[in-house]
Short mmCIF file of C-alpha atoms in Angstrom, two decimals:
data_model
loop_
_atom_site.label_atom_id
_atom_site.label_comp_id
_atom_site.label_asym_id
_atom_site.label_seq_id
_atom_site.Cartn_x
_atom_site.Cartn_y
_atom_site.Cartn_z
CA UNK G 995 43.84 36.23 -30.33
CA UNK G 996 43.96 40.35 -30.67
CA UNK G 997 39.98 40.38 -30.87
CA UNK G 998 38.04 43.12 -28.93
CA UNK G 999 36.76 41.91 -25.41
CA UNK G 1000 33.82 42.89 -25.72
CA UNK G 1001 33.59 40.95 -28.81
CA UNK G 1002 34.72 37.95 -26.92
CA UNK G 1003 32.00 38.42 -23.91
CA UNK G 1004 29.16 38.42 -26.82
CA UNK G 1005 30.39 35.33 -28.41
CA UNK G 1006 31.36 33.57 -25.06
CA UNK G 1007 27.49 34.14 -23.73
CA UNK G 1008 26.57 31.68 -25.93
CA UNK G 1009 28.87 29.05 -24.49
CA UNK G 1010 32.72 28.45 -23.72
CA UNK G 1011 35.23 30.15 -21.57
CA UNK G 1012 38.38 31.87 -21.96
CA UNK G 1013 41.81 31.94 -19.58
CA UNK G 1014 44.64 34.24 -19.67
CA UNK G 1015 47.79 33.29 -21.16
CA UNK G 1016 50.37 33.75 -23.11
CA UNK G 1017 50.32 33.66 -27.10
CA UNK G 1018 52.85 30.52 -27.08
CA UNK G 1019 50.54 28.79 -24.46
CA UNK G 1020 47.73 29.39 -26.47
CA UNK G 1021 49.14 28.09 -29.64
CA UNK G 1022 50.11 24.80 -27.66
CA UNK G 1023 46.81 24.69 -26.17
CA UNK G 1024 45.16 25.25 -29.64
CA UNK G 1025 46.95 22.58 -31.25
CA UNK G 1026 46.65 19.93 -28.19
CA UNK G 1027 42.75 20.70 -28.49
CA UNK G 1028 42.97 20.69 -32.70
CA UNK G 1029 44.48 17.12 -32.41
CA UNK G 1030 42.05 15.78 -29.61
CA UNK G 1031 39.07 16.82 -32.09
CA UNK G 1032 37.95 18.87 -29.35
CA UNK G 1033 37.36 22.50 -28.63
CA UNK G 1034 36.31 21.79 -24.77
CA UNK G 1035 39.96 20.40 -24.16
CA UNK G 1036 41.41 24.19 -24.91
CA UNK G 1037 41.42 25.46 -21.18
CA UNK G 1038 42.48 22.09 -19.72
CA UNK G 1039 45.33 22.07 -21.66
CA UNK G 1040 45.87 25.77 -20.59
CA UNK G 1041 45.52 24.59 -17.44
CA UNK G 1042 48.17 21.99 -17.43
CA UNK G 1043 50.81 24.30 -18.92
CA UNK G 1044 50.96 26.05 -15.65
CA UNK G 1045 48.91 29.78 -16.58
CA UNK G 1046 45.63 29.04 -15.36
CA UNK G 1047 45.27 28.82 -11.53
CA UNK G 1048 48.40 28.47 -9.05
CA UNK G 1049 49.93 24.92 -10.13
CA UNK G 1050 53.46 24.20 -11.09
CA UNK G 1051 54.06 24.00 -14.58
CA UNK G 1052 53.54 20.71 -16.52
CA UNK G 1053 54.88 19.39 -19.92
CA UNK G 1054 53.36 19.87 -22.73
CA UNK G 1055 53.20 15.97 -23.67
CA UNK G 1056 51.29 15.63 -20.40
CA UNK G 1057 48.85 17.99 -21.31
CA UNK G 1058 48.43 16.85 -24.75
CA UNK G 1059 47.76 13.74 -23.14
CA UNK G 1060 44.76 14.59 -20.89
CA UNK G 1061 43.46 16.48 -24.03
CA UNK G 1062 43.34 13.28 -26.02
CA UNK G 1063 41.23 11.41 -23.88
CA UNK G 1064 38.72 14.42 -22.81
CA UNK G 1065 36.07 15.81 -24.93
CA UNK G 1066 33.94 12.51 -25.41
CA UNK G 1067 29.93 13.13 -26.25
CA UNK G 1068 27.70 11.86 -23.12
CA UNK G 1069 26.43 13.83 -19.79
CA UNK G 1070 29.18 15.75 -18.10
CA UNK G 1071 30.59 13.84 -14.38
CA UNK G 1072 32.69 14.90 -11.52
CA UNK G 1073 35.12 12.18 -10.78
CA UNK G 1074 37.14 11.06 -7.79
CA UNK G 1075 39.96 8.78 -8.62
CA UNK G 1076 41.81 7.35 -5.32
CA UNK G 1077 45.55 6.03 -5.01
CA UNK G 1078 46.29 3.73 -2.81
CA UNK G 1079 49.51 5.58 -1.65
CA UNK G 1080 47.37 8.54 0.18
CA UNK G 1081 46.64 10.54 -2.90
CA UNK G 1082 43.68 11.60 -4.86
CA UNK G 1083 42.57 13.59 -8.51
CA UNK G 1084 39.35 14.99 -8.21
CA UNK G 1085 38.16 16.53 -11.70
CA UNK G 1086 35.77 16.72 -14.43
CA UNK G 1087 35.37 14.77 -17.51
CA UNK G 1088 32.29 13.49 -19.89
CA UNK G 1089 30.85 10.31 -17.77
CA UNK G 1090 32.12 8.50 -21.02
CA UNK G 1091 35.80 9.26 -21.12
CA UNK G 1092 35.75 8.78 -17.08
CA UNK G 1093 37.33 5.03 -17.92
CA UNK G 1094 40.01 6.62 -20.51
CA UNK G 1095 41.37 8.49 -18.21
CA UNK G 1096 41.97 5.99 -15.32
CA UNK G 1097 43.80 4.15 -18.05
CA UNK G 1098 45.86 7.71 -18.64
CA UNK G 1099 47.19 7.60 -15.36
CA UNK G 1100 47.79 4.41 -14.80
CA UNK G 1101 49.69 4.46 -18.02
CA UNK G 1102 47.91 1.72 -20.16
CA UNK G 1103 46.70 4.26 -23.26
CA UNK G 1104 48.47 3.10 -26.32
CA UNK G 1105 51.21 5.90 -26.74
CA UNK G 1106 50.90 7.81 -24.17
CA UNK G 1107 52.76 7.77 -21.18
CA UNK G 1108 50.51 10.03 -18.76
CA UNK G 1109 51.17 13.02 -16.66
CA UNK G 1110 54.17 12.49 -14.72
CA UNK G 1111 52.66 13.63 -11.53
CA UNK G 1112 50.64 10.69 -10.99
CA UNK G 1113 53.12 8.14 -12.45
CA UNK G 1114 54.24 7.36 -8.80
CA UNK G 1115 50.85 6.97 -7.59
CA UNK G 1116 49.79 4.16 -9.75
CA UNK G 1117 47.82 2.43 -9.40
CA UNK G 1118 45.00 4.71 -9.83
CA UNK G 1119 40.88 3.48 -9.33
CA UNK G 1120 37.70 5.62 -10.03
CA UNK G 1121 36.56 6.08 -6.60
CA UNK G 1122 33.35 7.66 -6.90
CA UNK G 1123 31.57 9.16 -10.45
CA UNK G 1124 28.90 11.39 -10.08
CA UNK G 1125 26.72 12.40 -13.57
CA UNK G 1126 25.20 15.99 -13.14
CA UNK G 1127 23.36 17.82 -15.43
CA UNK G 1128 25.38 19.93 -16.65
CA UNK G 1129 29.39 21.03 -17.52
CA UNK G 1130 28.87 24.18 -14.60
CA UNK G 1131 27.35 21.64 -12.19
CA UNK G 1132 30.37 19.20 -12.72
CA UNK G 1133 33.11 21.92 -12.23
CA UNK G 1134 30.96 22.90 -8.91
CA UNK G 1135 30.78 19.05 -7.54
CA UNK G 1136 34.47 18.77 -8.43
CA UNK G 1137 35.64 22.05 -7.04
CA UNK G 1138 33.90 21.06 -3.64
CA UNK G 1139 35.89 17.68 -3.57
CA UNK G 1140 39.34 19.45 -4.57
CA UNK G 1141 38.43 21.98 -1.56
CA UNK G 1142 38.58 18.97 0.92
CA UNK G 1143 41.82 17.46 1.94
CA UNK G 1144 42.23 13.48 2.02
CA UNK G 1145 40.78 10.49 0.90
CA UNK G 1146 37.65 10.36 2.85
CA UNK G 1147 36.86 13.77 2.60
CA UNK G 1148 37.10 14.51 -0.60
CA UNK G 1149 35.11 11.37 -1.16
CA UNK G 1150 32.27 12.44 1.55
CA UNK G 1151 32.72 15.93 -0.20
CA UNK G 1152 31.63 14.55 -3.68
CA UNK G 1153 29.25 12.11 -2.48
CA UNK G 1154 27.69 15.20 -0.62
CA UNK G 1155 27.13 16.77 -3.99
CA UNK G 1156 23.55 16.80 -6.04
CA UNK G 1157 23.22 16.37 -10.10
CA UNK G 1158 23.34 20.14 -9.53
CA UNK G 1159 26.49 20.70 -8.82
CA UNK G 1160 25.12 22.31 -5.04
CA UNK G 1161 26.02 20.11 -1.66
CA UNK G 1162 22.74 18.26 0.12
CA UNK G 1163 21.24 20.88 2.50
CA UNK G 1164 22.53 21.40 5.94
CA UNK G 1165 20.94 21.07 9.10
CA UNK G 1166 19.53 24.95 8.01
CA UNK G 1167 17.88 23.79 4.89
CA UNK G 1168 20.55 25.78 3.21
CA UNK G 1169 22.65 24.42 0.75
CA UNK G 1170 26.75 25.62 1.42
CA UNK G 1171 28.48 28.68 -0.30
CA UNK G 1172 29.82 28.81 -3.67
CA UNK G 1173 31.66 31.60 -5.40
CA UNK G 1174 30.26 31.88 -9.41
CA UNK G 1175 33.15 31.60 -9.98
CA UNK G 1176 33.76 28.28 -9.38
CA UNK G 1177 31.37 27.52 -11.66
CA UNK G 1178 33.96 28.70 -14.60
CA UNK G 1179 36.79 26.29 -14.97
CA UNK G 1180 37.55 22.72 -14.28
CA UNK G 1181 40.45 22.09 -11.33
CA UNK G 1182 43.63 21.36 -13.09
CA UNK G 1183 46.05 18.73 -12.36
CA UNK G 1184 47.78 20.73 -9.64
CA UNK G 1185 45.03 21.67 -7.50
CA UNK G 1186 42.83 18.22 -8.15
CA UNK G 1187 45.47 16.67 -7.42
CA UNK G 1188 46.10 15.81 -3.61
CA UNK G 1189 48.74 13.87 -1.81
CA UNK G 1190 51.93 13.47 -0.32
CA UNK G 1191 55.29 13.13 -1.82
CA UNK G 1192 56.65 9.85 -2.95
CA UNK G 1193 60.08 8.96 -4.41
CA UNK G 1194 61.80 5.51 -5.84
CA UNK G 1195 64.10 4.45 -3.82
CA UNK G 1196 66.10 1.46 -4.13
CA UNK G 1197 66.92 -0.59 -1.11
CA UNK G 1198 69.57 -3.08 -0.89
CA UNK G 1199 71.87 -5.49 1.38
CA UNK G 1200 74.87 -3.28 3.27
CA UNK G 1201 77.32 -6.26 2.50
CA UNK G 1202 75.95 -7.78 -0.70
CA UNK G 1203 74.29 -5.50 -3.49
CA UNK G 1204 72.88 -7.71 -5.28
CA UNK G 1205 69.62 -8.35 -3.08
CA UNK G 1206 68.07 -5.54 -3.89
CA UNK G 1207 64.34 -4.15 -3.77
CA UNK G 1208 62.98 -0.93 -5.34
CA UNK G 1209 59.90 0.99 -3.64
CA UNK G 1210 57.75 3.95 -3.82
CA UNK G 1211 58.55 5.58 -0.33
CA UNK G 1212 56.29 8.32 1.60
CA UNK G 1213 59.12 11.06 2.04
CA UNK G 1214 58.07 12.03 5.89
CA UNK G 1215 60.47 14.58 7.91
CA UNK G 1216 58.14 13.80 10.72
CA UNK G 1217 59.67 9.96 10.75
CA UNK G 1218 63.30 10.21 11.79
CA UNK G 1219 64.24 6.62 10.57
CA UNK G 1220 63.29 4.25 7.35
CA UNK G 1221 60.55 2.10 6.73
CA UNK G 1222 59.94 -1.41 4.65
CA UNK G 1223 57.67 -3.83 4.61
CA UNK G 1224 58.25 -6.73 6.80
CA UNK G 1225 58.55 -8.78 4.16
CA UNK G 1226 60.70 -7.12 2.10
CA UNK G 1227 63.39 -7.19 4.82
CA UNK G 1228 63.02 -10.82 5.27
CA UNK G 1229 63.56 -11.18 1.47
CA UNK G 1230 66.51 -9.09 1.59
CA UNK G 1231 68.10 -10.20 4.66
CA UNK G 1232 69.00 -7.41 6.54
CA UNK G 1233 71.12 -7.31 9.11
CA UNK G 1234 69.38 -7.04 12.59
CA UNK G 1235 70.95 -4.22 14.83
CA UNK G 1236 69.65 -3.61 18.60
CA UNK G 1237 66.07 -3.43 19.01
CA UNK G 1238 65.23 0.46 19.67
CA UNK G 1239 62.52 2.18 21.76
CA UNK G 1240 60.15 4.40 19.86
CA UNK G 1241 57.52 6.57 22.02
CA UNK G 1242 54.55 6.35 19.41
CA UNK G 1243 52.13 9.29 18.89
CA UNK G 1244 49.67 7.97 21.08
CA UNK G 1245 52.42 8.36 24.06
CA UNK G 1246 53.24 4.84 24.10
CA UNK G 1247 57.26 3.04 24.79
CA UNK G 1248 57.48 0.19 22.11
CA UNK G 1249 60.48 -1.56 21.36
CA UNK G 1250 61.02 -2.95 17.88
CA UNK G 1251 63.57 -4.44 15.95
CA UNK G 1252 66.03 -2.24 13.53
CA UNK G 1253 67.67 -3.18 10.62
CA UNK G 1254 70.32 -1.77 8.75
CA UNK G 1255 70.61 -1.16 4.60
CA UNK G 1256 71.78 1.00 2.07
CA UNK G 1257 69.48 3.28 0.15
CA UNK G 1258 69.78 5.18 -3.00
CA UNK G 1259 67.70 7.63 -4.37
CA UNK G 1260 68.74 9.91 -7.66
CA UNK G 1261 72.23 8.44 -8.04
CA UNK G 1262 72.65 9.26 -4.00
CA UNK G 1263 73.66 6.52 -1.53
CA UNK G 1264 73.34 6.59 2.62
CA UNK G 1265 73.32 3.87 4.99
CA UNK G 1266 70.25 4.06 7.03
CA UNK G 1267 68.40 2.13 9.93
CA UNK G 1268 65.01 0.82 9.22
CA UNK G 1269 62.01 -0.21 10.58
CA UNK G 1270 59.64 -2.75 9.47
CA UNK G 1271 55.77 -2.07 8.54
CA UNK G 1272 53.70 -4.49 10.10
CA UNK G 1273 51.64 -5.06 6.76
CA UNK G 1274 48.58 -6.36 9.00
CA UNK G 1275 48.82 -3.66 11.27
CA UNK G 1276 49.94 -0.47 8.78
CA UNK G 1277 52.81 1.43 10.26
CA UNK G 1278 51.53 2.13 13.94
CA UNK G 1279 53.11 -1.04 15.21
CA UNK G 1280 56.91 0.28 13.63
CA UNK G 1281 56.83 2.87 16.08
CA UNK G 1282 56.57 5.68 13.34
CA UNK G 1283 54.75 9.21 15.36
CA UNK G 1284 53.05 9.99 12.12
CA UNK G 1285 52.32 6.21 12.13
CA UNK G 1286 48.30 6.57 11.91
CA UNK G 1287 47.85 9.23 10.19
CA UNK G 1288 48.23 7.51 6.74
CA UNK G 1289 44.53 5.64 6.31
CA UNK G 1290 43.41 5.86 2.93
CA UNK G 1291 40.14 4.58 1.23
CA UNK G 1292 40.40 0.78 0.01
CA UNK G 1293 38.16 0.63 -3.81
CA UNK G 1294 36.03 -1.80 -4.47
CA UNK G 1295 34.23 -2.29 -7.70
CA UNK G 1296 34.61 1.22 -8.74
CA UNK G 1297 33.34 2.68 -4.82
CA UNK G 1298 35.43 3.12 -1.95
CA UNK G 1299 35.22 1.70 1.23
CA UNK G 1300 36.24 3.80 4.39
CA UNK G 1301 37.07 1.23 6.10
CA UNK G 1302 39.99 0.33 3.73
CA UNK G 1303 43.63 0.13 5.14
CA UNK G 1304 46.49 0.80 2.95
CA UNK G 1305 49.79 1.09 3.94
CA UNK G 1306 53.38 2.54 2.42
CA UNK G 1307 55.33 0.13 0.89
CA UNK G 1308 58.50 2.01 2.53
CA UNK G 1309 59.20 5.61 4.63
CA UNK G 1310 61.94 7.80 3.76
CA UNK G 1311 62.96 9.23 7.25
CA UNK G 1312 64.09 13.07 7.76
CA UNK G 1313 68.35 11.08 8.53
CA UNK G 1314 68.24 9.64 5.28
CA UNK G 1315 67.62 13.00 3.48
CA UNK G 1316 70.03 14.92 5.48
CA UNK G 1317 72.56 12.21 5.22
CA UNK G 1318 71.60 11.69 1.08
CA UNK G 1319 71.51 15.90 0.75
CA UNK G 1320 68.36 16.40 -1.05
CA UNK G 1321 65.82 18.58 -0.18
CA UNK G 1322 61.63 18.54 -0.22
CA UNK G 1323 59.67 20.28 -2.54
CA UNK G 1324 56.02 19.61 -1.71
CA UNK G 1325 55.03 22.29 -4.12
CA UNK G 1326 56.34 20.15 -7.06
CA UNK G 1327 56.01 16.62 -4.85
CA UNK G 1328 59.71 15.53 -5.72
CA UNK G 1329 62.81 15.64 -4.18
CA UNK G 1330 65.81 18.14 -5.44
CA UNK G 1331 68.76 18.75 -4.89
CA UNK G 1332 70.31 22.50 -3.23
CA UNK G 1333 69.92 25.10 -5.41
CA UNK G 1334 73.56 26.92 -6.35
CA UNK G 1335 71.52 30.22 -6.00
CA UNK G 1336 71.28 31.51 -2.27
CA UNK G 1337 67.90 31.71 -1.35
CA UNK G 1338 66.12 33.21 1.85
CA UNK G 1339 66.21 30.73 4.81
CA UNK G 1340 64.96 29.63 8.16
CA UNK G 1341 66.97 27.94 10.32
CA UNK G 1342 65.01 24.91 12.66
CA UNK G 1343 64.86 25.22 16.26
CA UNK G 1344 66.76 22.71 18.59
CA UNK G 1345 63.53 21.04 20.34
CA UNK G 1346 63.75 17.54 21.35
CA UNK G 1347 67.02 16.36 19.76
CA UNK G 1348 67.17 16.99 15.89
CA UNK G 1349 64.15 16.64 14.69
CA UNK G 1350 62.70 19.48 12.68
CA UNK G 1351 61.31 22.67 14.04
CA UNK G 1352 60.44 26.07 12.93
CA UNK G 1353 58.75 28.79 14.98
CA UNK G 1354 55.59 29.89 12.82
CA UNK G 1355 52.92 32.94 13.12
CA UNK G 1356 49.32 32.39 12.41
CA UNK G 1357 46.57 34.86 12.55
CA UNK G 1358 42.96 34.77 12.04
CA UNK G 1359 42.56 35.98 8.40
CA UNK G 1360 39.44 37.73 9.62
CA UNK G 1361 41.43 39.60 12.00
CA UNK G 1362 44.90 40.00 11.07
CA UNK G 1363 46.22 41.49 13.92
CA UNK G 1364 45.37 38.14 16.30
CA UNK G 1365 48.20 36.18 15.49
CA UNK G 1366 50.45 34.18 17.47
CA UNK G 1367 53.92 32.52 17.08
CA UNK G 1368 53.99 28.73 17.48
CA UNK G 1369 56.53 25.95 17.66
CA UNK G 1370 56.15 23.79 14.91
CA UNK G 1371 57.12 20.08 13.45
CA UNK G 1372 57.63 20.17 10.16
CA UNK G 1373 56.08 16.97 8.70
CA UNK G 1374 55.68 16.33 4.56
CA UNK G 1375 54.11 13.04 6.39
CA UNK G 1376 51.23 14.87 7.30
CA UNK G 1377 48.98 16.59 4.97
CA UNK G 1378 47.43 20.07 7.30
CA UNK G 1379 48.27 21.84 10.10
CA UNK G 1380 47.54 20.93 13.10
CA UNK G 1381 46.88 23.74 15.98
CA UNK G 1382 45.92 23.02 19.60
CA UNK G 1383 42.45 23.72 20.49
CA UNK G 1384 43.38 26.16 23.19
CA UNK G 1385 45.89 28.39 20.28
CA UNK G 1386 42.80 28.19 17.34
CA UNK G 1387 40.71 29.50 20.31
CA UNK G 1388 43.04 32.29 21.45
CA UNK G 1389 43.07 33.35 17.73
CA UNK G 1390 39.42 32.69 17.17
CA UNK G 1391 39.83 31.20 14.38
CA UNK G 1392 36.63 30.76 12.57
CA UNK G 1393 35.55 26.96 10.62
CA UNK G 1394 35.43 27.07 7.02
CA UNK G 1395 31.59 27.07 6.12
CA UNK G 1396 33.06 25.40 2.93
CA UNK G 1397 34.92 22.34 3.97
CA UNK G 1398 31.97 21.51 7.26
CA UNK G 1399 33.04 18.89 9.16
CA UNK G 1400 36.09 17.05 8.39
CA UNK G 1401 37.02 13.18 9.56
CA UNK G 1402 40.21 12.59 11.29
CA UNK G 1403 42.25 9.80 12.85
CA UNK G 1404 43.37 10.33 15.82
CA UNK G 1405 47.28 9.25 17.12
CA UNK G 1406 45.75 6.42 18.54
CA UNK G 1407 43.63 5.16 15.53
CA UNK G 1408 40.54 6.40 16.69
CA UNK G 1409 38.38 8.30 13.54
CA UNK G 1410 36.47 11.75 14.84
CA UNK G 1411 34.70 14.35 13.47
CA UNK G 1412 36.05 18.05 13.59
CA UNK G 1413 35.65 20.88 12.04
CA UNK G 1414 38.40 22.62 9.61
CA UNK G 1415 39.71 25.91 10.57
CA UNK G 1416 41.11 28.45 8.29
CA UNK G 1417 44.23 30.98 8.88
CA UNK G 1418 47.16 32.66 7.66
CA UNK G 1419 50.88 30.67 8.07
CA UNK G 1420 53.51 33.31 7.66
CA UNK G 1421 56.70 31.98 7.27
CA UNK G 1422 59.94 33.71 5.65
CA UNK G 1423 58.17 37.14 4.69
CA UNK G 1424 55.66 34.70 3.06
CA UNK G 1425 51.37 34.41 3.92
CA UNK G 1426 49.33 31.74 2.79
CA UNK G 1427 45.81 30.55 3.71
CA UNK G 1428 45.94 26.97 5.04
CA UNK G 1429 43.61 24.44 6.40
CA UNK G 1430 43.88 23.79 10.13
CA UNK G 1431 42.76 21.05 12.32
CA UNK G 1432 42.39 20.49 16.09
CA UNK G 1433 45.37 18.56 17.07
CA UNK G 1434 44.83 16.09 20.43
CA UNK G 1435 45.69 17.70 24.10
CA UNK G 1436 48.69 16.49 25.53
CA UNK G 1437 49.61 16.13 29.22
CA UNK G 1438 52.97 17.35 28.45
CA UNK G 1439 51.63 20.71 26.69
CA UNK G 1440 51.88 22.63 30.33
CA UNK G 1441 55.39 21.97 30.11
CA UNK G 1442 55.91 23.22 26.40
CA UNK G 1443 55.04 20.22 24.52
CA UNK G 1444 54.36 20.58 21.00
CA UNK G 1445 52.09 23.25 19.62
CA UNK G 1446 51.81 22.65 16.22
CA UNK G 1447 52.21 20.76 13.02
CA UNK G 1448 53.35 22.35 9.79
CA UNK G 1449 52.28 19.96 7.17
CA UNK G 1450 52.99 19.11 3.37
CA UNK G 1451 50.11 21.19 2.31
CA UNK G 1452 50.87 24.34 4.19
CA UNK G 1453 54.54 24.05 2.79
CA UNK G 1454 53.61 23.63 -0.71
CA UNK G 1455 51.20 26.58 -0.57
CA UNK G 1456 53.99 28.35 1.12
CA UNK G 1457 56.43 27.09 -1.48
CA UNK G 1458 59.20 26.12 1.12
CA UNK G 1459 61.77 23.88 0.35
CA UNK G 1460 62.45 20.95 3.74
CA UNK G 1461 66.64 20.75 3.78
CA UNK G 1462 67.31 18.10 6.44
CA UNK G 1463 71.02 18.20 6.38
CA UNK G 1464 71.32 22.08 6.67
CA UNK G 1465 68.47 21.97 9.09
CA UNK G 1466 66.83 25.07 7.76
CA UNK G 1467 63.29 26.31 5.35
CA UNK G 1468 64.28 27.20 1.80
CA UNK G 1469 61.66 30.07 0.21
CA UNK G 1470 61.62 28.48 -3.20
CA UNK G 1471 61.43 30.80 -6.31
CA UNK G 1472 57.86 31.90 -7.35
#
């Protein structure tokens, strides 16, 4: 602190890095790292107080906490841990402490509770650990998987990488693009950290309250109604209501049976209809359109296994947060309630009923001035956006050399390779670069059928705030 930069540069060839902050950040981050017995904890802990890279702002017991375990002796790994509730941490630790800090998130270190971010996501698994030979080579490997979105391609991302740090060679013989500057930091918790957003809700009995079940629930304002396991409703006894006819987002007329319950979430209450999850079948056979979207990597013995199916324990449907009042914040992956302060807004569209639209403008960020205006779903179920072939080629959008070929599943369960697109959302005076995918061809799309998906991580990086009961876009504060 107050020494000459140039100073700095001379010592820092040597070894180490450096991140700007502010002097009480640095303090905290000193003493985190003092107490840790480890100097290479410093910029982690910076990092997890909010002032290096883009993430929200964490506590400081939280980043204390992933200073204690780091800093072990051993070869230096990129790790993948995997959820089973759609989420994964991709980062970089010694191979040692790679053990440690499962147990950190999963809560199970001796007096220390672990970042709150993850604390819904539990249980948490090492998916893949991959020892390279050196600190740079790690932050590389684990920057490539935290560029990839999802389970599987974060993990094919990883897997992809050498002891080097550089992906296998392509088709070329050429290994992909990296900016140096990857090379210089480790991916803190908010942008290693990828996934949906999950709340506790409580479920119980409309006429008796005291059957009761509490679950961690996908928040999806792509799902209009509630979800629970099958055999949660039978345990609860729910009351049966009409059986109701879903169109499912492979275009198919299913009828299922509705129940209804009571739900509370943050000392709010709202009776709601809901589905059940077929726990064989994952959520396809409830009817749900962002039903098969939600395949996540199954862990065995420390490895994941594509072929894995987890499902939600419970959805909480776009009525059930207008009716309970609280809004989405994807940026911080929690639910909130209004803000007292006006803030700048975007009112949905009315497209098929009340579900929730906004009318969006991409553009090729190569070429600013092809853009185009879109109808849009807004989904937190989802995790991209999701373009039809015919609008990324009127924009000519060009694939990310960076992220090559991406897997998807398809509306009708079917896993395909694409490649990821990149271009600019603009939204509420607002630009962001987000990943884009080829959604399917419908044979409704002559007749103005949906054109586009606006998914959790184009709304976090947009920092827009879902508000299902005013039906409108928030702009967050930045």
């Amino acid at each position: 602190e107050g020494r000459p930069m140039a100073l700095l540069r001379r010592e820092l060839a040597r070894g180490g890095g450096f991140a700007w902050c502010s002097r009480r950040t640095a303090r905290i981050s000193w003493i985190a790292a003092s107490a840790a017995g480890s100097a290479c904890c410093l910029l982690q802990t910076c990092a997890a107080l909010g002032e290096h890279g883009q993430g929200p702002k964490a506590p400081v017991a939280a980043a204390a906490a992933t200073a204690a375990v780091a800093g072990g002796g051993g070869p230096w790994a990129a790790y993948l841990l995997v959820s089973p509730r759609r989420s994964s941490l991709a980062g970089v630790a010694r191979r040692a402490d790679v053990a440690r800090l499962v147990k950190l998130h999963n809560g199970e270190l001796k007096g220390e509770k672990g970042p709150p971010e993850t604390e819904l996501l539990r249980p948490w698994r090492a998916a893949h650990v991959l020892d390279c030979n050196s600190l740079a080579a790690a932050r590389i490997a684990a920057w490539r998987a935290s560029r990839s979105s999802g389970v599987r391609a974060r993990l094919a991302a990883l897997r992809k990488s050498c002891p080097d740090g550089w992906a296998a060679a392509d088709e070329g013989g050429q290994p992909g693009a990296v900016n140096a500057a990857d090379a210089d930091a480790d991916p803190d918790l908010a942008a290693g950290l990828d996934g949906l957003t999950y709340a506790r809700v409580e479920f119980l009995h409309p006429q008796n309250a005291s059957r009761r079940t509490s679950a961690v629930a996908l928040v999806d304002t792509g799902s209009t109604d509630c979800d629970l396991r099958e055999s949660q409703i039978g345990r609860l006894g729910l009351p049966e209501e009409l059986a109701a006819q879903y169109e499912t987002a492979a275009g198919r007329t299913v009828r299922a049976a509705a129940f209804r319950a009571e739900v509370r979430v943050l000392g709010r209450k709202a009776s709601v209809t809901v589905n059940p999850i077929d726990e064989d079948k994952g959520r396809c056979a409830a009817g749900d359109q962002s039903a098969c979207s939600g395949r996540t990597a199954a862990v065995h013995d420390g490895e994941a296994d594509d072929d894995g199916l987890e499902t939600d324990e419970a959805v909480l449907g776009a009525e059930a947060l207008a009716t309970l009042g609280l809004l989405v914040d994807c940026r911080g992956r929690r639910l909130v309630e209004a803000p007292a302060e006006p803030l700048q807004k975007l009112r949905f569209v009315g497209r098929r009923g009340d579900e929730p639209y906004v009318r969006v403008e991409f553009a090729n960020p190569a070429a600013p001035e092809k853009h185009k205006a879109v109808h849009a779903l807004v989904d937190t179920g989802s995790t991209d956006v999701d373009l039809k072939q015919r609008v990324i080629d009127e924009l000519q959008l060009e694939v990310d050399a960076s992220e090559g070929t991406a897997q998807f599943e398809t509306s009708g369960g079917v896993t395909v390779e694409a490649p990821v697109y990149r271009a600019l959302a603009r939204l509420l005076g607002r630009e962001q670069s987000v990943r884009v995918g080829p959604s399917e061809e419908e044979e409704d799309d002559a007749e103005g059928g949906d054109e586009a998906l606006l998914g959790h991580d184009a709304l976090a990086a947009l920092g827009l705030l879902v508000d299902c009961r005013r039906r409108r876009l928030l702009a967050a504060p930045e």
